[in-house]
Coordinates of N, CA and C in Angstrom, one line a residue:
X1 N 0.8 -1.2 0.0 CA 0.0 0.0 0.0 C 0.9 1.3 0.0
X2 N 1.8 1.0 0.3 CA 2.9 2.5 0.7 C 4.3 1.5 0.6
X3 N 5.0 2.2 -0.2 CA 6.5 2.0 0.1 C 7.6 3.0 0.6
X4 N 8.2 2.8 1.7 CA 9.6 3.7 1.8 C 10.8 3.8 1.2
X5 N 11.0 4.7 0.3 CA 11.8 5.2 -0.4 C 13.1 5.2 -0.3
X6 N 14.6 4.6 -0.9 CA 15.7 4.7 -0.1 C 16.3 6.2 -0.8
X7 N 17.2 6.5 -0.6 CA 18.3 7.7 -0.9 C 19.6 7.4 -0.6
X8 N 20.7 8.6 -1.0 CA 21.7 7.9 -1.4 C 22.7 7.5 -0.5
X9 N 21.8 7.5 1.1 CA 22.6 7.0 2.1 C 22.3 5.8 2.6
X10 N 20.9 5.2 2.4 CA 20.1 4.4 2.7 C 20.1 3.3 2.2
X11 N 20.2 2.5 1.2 CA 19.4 1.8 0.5 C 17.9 1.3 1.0
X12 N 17.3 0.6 0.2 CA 15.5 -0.3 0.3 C 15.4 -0.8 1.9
X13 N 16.5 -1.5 1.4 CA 16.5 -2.7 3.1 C 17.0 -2.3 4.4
X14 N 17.9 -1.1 4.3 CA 18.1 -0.5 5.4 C 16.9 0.2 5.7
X15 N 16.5 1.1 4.8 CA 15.3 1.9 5.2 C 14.2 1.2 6.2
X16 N 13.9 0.0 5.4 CA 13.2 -0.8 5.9 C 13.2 -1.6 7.4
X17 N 14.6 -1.9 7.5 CA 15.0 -2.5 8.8 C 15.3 -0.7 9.8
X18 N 15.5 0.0 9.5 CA 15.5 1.3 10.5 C 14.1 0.9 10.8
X19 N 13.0 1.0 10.1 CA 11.7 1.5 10.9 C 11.6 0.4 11.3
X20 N 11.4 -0.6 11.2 CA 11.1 -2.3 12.0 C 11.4 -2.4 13.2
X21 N 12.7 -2.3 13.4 CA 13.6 -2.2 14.5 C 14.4 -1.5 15.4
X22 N 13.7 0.0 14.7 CA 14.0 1.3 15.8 C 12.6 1.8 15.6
X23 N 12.5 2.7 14.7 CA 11.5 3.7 14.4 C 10.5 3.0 15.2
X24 N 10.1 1.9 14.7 CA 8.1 1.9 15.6 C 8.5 0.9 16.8
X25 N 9.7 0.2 17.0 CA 9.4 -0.1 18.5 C 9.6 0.9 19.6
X26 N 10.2 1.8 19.1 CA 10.6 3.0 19.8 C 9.4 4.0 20.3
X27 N 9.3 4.2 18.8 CA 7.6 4.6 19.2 C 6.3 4.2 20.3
X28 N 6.7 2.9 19.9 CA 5.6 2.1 20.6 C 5.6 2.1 22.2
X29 N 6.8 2.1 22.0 CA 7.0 2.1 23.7 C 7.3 3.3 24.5
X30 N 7.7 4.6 23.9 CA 7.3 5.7 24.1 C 5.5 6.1 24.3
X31 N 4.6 5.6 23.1 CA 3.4 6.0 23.3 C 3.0 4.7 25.0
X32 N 3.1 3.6 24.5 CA 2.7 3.4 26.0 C 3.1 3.3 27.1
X33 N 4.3 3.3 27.1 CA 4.7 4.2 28.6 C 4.3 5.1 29.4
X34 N 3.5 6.5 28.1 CA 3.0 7.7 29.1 C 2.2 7.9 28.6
X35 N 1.1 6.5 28.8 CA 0.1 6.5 28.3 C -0.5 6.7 29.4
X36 N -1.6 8.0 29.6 CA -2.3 8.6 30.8 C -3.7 7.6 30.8
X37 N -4.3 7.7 32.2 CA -5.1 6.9 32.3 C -6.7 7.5 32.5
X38 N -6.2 8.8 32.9 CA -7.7 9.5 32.5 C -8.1 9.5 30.9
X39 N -9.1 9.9 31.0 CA -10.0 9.3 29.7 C -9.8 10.4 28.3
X40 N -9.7 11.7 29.3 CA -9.4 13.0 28.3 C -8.3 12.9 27.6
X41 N -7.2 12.9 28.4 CA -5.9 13.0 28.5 C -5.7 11.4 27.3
X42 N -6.2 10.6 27.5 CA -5.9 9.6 26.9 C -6.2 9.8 25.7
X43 N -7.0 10.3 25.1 CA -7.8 11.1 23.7 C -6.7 12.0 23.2
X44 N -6.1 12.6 24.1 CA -5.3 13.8 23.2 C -4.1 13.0 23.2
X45 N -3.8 11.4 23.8 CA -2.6 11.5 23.8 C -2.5 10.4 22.6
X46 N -3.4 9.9 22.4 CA -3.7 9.2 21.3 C -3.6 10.2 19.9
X47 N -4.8 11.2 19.8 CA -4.2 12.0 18.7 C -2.9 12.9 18.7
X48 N -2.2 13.2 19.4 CA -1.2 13.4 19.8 C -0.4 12.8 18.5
X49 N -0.1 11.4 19.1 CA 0.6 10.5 18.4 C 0.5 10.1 16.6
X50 N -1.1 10.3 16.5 CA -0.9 10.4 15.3 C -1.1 11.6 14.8
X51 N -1.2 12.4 15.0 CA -0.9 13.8 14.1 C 1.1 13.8 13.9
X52 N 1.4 13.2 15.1 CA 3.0 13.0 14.3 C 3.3 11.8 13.5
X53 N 2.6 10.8 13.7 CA 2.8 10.0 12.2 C 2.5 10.3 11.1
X54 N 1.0 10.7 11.2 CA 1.0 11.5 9.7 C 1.4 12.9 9.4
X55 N 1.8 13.6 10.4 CA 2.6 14.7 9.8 C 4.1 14.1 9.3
X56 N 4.4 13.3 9.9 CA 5.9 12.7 9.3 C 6.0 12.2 8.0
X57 N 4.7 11.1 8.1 CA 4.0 10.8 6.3 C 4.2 11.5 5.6
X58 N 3.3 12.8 5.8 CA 3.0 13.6 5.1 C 4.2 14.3 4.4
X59 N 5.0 14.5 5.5 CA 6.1 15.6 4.9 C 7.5 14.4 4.0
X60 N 7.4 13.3 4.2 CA 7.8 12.4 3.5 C 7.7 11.9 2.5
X61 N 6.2 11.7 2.2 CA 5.1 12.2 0.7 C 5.6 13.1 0.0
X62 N 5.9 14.4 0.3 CA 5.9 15.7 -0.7 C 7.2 15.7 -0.8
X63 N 8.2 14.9 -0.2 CA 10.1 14.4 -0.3 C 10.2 14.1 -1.1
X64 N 9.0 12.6 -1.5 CA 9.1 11.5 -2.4 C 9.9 10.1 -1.6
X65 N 9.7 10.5 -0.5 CA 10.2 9.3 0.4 C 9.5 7.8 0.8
X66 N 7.7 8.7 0.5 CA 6.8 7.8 0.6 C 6.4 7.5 -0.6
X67 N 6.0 6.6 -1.3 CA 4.7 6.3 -2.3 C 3.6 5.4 -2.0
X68 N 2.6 5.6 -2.8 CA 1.4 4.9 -2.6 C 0.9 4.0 -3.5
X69 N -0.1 2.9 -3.2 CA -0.2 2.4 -4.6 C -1.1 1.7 -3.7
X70 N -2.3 1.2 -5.0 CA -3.5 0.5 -4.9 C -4.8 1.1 -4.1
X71 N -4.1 2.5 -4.5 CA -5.7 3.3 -4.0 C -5.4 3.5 -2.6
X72 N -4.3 3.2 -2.0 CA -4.1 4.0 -0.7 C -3.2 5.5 -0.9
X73 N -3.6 6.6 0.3 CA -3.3 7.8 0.3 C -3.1 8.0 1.6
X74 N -3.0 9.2 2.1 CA -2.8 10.1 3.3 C -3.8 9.4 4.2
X75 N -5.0 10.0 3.4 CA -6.2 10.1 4.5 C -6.3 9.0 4.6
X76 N -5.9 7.6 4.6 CA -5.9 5.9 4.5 C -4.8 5.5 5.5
X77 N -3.7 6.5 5.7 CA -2.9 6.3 6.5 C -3.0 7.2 7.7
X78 N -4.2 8.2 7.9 CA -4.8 8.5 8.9 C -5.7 7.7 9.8
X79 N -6.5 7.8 8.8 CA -7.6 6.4 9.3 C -6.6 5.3 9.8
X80 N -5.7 4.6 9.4 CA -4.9 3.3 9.7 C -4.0 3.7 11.1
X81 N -4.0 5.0 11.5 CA -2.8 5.6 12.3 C -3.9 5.7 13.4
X82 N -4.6 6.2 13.4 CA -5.9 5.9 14.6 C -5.9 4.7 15.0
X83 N -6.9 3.9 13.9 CA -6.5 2.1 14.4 C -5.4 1.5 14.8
X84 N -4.5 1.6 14.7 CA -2.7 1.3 15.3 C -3.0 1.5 16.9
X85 N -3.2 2.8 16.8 CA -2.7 3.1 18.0 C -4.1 3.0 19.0
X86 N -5.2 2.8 18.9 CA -6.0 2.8 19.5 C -5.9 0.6 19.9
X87 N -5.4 0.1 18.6 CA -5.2 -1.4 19.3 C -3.9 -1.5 19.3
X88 N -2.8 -0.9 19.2 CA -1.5 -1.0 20.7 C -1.7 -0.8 22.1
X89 N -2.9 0.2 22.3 CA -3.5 0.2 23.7 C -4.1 -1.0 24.0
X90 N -5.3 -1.2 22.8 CA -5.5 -2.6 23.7 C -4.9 -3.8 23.8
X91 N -4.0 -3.9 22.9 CA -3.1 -5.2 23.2 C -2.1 -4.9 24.0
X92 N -1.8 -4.1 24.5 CA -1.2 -3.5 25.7 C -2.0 -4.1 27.3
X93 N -3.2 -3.8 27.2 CA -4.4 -3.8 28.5 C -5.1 -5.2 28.2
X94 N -5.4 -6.0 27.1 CA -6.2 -6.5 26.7 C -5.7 -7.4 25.4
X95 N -4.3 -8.2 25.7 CA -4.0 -8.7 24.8 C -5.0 -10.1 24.2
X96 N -5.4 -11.0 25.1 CA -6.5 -12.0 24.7 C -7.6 -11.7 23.5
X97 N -7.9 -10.3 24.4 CA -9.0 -10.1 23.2 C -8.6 -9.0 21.7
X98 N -7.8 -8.7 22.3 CA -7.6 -8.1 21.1 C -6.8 -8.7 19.6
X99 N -6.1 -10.0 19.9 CA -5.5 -10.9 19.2 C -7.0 -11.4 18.2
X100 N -8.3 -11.5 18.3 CA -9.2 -11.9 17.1 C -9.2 -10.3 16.9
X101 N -9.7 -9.5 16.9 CA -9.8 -8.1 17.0 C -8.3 -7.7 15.6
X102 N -7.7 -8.0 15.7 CA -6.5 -7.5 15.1 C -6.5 -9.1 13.6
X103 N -7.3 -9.7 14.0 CA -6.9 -10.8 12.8 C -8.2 -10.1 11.4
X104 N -9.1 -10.1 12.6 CA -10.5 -9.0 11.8 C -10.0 -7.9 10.9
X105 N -9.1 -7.1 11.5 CA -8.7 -6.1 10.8 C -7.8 -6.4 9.9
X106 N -6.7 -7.0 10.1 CA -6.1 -7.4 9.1 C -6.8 -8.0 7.9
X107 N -8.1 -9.0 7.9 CA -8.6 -9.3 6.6 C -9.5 -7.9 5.9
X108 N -9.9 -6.7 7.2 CA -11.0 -5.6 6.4 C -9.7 -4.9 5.3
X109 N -8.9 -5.0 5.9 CA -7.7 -4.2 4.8 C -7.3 -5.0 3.7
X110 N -7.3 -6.4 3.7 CA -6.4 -7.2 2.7 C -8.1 -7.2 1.8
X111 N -9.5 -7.2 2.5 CA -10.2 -7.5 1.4 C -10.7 -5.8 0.9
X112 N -10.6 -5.0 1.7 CA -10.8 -3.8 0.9 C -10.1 -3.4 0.1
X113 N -8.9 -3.3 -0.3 CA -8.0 -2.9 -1.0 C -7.7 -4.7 -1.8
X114 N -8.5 -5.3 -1.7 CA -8.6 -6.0 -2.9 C -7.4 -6.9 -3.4
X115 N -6.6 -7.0 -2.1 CA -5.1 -7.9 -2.2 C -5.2 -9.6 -2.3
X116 N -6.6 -10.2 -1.5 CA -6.9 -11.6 -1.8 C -6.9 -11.5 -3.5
X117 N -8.0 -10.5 -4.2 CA -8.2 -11.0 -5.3 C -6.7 -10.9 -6.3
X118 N -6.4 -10.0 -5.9 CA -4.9 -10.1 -7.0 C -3.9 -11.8 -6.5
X119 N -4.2 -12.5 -5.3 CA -3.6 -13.0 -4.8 C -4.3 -14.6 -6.0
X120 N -5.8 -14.4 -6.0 CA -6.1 -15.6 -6.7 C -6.1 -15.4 -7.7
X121 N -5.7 -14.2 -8.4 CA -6.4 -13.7 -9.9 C -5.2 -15.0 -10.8
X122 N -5.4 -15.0 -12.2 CA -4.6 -16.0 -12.5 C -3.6 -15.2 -13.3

């Protein structure tokens, strides 16, 4: 749906293994570590979080660092940046249930964006 772009310091697969294995675990455990437990606070700290992913997207997009393909964009990686982070919390608090929860979603994306069918097409 998105690929990250290398440059002429990077190559593909470095790119790739930076965000894997620094970028979002880093992340991840920065958002839930000060993750507040009031209800407000928890709202802004959630958008918080993704207004800097997609602002980072974003400004990576108009780089040319990001590209998109198969009818995903911005606003798709907004929408996906909410869901992320809203079930890192709960697999965080609520791993049992959130494990079918997260298998669910992974098929609403693979069948909206139509990736089974290219997968059977002949």
């Amino acid at each position: 749906m998105w690929r990250l772009e290398p440059d002429q310091l990077i190559n593909y697969t470095g790119v790739v293994m930076l965000h894997t294995f620094c970028i979002y675990p880093l992340t991840a455990f920065l958002y839930l570590t000060r993750f507040p437990e009031v209800e407000w606070k928890a709202a802004v700290h959630i958008a918080k979080w993704v207004l800097i992913y997609i602002g980072v997207e974003w400004v990576g997009y108009r780089l040319g660092y990001i590209t998109y393909s198969h009818g995903w964009n911005c606003w798709w990686s907004l929408f996906f940046d909410v869901h992320m982070f809203l079930m890192l919390r709960f697999h965080h608090t609520k791993p049992v249930w959130s494990n079918p929860m997260t298998i669910l979603s992974i098929f609403f994306y693979l069948i909206l964006f139509g990736y089974l069918q290219r997968i059977h097409a002949p």
